[in-house]
PDB file of C-alpha atoms in Angstrom:
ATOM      1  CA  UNK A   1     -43.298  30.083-107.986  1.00 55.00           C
ATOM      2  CA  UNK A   2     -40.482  29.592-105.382  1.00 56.00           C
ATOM      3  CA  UNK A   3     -39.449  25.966-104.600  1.00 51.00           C
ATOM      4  CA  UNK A   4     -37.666  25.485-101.192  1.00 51.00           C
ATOM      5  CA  UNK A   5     -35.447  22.260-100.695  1.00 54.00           C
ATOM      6  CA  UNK A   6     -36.263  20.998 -97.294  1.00 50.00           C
ATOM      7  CA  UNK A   7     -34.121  18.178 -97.344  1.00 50.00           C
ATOM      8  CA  UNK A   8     -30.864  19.644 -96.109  1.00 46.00           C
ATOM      9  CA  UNK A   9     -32.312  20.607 -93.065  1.00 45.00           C
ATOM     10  CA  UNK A  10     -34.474  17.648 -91.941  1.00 43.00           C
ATOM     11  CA  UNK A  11     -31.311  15.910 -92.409  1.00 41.00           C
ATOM     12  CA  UNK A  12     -29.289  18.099 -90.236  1.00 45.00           C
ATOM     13  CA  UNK A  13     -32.396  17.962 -87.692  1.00 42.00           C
ATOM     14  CA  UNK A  14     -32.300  14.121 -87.823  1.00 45.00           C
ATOM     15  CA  UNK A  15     -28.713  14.386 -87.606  1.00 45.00           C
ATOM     16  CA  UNK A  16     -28.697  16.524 -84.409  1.00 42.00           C
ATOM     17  CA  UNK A  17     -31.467  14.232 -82.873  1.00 45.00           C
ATOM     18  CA  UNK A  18     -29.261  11.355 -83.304  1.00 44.00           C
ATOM     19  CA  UNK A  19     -25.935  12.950 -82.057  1.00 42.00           C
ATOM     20  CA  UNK A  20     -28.276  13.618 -78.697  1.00 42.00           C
ATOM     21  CA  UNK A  21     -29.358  10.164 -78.125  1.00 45.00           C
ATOM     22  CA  UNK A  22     -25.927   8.865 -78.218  1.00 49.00           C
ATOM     23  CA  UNK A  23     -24.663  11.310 -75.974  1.00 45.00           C
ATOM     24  CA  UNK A  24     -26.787  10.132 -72.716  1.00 47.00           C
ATOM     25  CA  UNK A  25     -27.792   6.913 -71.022  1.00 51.00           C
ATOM     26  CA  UNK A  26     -30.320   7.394 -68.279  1.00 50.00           C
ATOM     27  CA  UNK A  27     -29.363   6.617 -64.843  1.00 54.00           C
ATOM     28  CA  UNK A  28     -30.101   3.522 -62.825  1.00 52.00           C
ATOM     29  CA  UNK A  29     -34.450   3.842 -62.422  1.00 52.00           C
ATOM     30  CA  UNK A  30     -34.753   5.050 -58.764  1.00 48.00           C
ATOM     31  CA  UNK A  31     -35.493   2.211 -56.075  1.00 43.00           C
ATOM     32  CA  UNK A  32     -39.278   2.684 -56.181  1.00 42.00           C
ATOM     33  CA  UNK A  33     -39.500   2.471 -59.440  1.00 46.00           C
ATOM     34  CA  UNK A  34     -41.224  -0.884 -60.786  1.00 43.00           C
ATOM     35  CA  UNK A  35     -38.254  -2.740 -63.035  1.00 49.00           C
ATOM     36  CA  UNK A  36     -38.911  -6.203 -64.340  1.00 54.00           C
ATOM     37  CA  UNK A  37     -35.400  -7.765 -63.506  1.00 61.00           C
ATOM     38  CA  UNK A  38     -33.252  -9.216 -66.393  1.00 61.00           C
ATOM     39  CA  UNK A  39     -34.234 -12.821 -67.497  1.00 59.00           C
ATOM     40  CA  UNK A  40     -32.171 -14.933 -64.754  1.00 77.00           C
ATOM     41  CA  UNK A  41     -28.913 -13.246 -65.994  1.00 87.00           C
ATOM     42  CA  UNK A  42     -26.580 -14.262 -68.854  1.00 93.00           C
ATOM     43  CA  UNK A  43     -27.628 -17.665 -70.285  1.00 93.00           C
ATOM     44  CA  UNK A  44     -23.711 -17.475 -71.216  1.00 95.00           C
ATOM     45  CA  UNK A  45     -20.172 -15.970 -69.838  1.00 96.00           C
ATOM     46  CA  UNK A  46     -20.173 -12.124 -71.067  1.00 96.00           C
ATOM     47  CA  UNK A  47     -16.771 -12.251 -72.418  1.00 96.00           C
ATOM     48  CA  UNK A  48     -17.370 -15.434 -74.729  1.00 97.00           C
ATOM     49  CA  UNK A  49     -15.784 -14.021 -78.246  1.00 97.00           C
ATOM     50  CA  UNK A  50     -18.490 -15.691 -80.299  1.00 98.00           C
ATOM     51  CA  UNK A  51     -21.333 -14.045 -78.231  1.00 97.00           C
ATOM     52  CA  UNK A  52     -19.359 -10.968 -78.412  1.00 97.00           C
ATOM     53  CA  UNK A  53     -19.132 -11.472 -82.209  1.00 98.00           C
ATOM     54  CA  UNK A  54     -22.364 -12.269 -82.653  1.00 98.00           C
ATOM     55  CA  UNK A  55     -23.388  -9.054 -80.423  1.00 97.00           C
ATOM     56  CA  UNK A  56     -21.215  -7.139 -82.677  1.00 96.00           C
ATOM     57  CA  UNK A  57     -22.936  -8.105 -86.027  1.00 97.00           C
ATOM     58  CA  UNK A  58     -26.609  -7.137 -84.407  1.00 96.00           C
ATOM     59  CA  UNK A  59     -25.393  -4.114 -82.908  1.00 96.00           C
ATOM     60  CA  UNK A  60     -23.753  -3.215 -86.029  1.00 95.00           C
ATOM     61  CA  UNK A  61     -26.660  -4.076 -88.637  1.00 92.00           C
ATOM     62  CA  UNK A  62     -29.623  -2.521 -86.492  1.00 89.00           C
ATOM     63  CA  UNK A  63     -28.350  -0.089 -83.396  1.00 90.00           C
ATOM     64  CA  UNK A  64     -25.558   1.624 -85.694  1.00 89.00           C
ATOM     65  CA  UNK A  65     -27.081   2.079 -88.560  1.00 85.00           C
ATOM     66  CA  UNK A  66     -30.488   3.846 -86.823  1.00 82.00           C
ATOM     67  CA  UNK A  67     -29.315   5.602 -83.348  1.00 87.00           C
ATOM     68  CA  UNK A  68     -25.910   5.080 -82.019  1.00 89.00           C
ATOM     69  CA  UNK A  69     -23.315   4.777 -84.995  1.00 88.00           C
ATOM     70  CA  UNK A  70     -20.624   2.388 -85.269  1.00 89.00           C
ATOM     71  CA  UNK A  71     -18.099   3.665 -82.901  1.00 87.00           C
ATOM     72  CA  UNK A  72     -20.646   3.955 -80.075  1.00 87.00           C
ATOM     73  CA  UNK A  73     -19.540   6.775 -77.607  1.00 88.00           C
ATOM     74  CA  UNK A  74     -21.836   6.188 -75.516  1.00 87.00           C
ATOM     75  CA  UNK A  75     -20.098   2.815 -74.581  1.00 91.00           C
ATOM     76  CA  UNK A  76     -16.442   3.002 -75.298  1.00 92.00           C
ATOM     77  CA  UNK A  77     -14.394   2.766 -72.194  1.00 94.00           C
ATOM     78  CA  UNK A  78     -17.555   3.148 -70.090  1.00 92.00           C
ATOM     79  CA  UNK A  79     -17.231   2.528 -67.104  1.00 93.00           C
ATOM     80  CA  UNK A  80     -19.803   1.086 -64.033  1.00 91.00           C
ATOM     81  CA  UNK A  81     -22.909  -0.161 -65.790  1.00 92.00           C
ATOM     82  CA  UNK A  82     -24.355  -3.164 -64.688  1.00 95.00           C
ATOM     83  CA  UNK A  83     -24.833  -5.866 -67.255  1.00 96.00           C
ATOM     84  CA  UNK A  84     -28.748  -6.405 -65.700  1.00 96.00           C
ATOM     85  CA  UNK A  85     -29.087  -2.814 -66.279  1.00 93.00           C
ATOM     86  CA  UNK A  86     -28.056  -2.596 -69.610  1.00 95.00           C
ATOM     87  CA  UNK A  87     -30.076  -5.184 -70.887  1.00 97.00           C
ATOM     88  CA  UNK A  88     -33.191  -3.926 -68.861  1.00 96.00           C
ATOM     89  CA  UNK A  89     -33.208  -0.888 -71.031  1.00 95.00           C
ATOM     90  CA  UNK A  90     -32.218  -2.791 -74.473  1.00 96.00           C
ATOM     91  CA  UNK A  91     -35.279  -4.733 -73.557  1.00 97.00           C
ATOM     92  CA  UNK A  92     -37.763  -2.034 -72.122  1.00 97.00           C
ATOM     93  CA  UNK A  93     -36.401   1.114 -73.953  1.00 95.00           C
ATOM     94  CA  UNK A  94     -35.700   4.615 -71.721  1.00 91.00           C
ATOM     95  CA  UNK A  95     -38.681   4.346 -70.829  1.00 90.00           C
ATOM     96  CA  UNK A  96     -39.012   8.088 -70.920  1.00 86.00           C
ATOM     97  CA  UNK A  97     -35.705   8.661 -69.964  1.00 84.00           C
ATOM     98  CA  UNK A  98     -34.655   8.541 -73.253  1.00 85.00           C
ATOM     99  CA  UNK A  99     -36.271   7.877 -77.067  1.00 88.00           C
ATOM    100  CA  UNK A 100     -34.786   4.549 -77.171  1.00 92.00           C
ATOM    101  CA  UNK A 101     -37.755   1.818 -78.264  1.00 94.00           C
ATOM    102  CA  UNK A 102     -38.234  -1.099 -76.470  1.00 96.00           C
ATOM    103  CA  UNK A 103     -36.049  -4.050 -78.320  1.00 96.00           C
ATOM    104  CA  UNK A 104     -37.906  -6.765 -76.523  1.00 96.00           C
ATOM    105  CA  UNK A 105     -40.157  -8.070 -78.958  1.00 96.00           C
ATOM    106  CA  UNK A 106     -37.924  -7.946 -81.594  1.00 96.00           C
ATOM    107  CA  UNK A 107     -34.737  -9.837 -80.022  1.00 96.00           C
ATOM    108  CA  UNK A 108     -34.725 -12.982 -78.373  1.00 97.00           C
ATOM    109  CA  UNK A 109     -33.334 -12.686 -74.231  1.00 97.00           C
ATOM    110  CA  UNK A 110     -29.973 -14.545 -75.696  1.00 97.00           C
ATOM    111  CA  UNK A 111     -30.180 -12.033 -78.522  1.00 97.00           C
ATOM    112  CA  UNK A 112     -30.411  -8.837 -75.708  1.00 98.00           C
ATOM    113  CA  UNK A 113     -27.157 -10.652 -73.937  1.00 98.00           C
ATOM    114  CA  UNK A 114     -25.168 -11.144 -76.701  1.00 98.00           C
ATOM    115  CA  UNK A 115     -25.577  -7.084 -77.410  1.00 97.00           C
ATOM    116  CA  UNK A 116     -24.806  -6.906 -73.689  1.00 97.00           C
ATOM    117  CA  UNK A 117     -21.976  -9.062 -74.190  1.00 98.00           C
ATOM    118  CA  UNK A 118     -20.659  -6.595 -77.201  1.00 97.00           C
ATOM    119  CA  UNK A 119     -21.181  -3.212 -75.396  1.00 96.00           C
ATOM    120  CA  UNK A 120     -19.401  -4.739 -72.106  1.00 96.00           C
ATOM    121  CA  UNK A 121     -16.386  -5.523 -74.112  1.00 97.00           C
ATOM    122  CA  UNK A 122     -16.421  -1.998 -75.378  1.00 96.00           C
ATOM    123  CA  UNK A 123     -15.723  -0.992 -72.090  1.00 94.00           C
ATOM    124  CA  UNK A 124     -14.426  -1.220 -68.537  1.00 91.00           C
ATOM    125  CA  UNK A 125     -17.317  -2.814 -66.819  1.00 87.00           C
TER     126      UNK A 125
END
């Protein structure tokens, strides 16, 4: 009896799922779409180094390591995205848009912020 080895390619299929999903975040929602606004805005200044630190280690330990990898693309020298925007869709997911979960039961608002904090210094925004 033959035994096939699977592994190598659900890898490279997990691999090529996750290579997609970096590569595109969805558009603004259009104006009759339904968003719940961001919680009052920052609780803190977006470029404050400890927030961004703190952002850092979060993004690092959780978004990196499942999705987005530690050199994040996606964000890099990004320009135009709208800090309210950007943590609308950390805390609601891509709602369709994309396969990105919703992260707002599992991070506190000043949690989101401080990601938002870490991706803005990435780039140009």
């Amino acid at each position: 009896m033959k035994t096939y080895h699977l592994t190598p390619i659900a890898l490279a299929l997990i691999t090529t799922s996750v290579l997609a999903f970096n590569a595109v975040l969805p558009e603004a929602p259009a104006s009759e779409e339904v968003v719940v606004e961001a919680a009052g805005g920052p609780p803190f200044k977006l470029d404050d180094s400890a927030r961004i630190a703190a952002g850092k280690a979060r993004y690092q330990s959780g978004c990196a390591d499942f999705c987005h990898g530690h050199e994040p693309a996606l964000f890099i020298d990004r320009q135009g995205l709208d800090p309210e925007y950007v943590y609308n869709t950390i805390r609601d997911g891509g709602r369709g848009a994309t396969p990105m979960p919703p992260w707002g039961d599992v991070f506190s608002p000043e949690e989101i912020w401080e990601l938002v904090a870490y991706l803005k210094s990435l780039g140009k925004w």
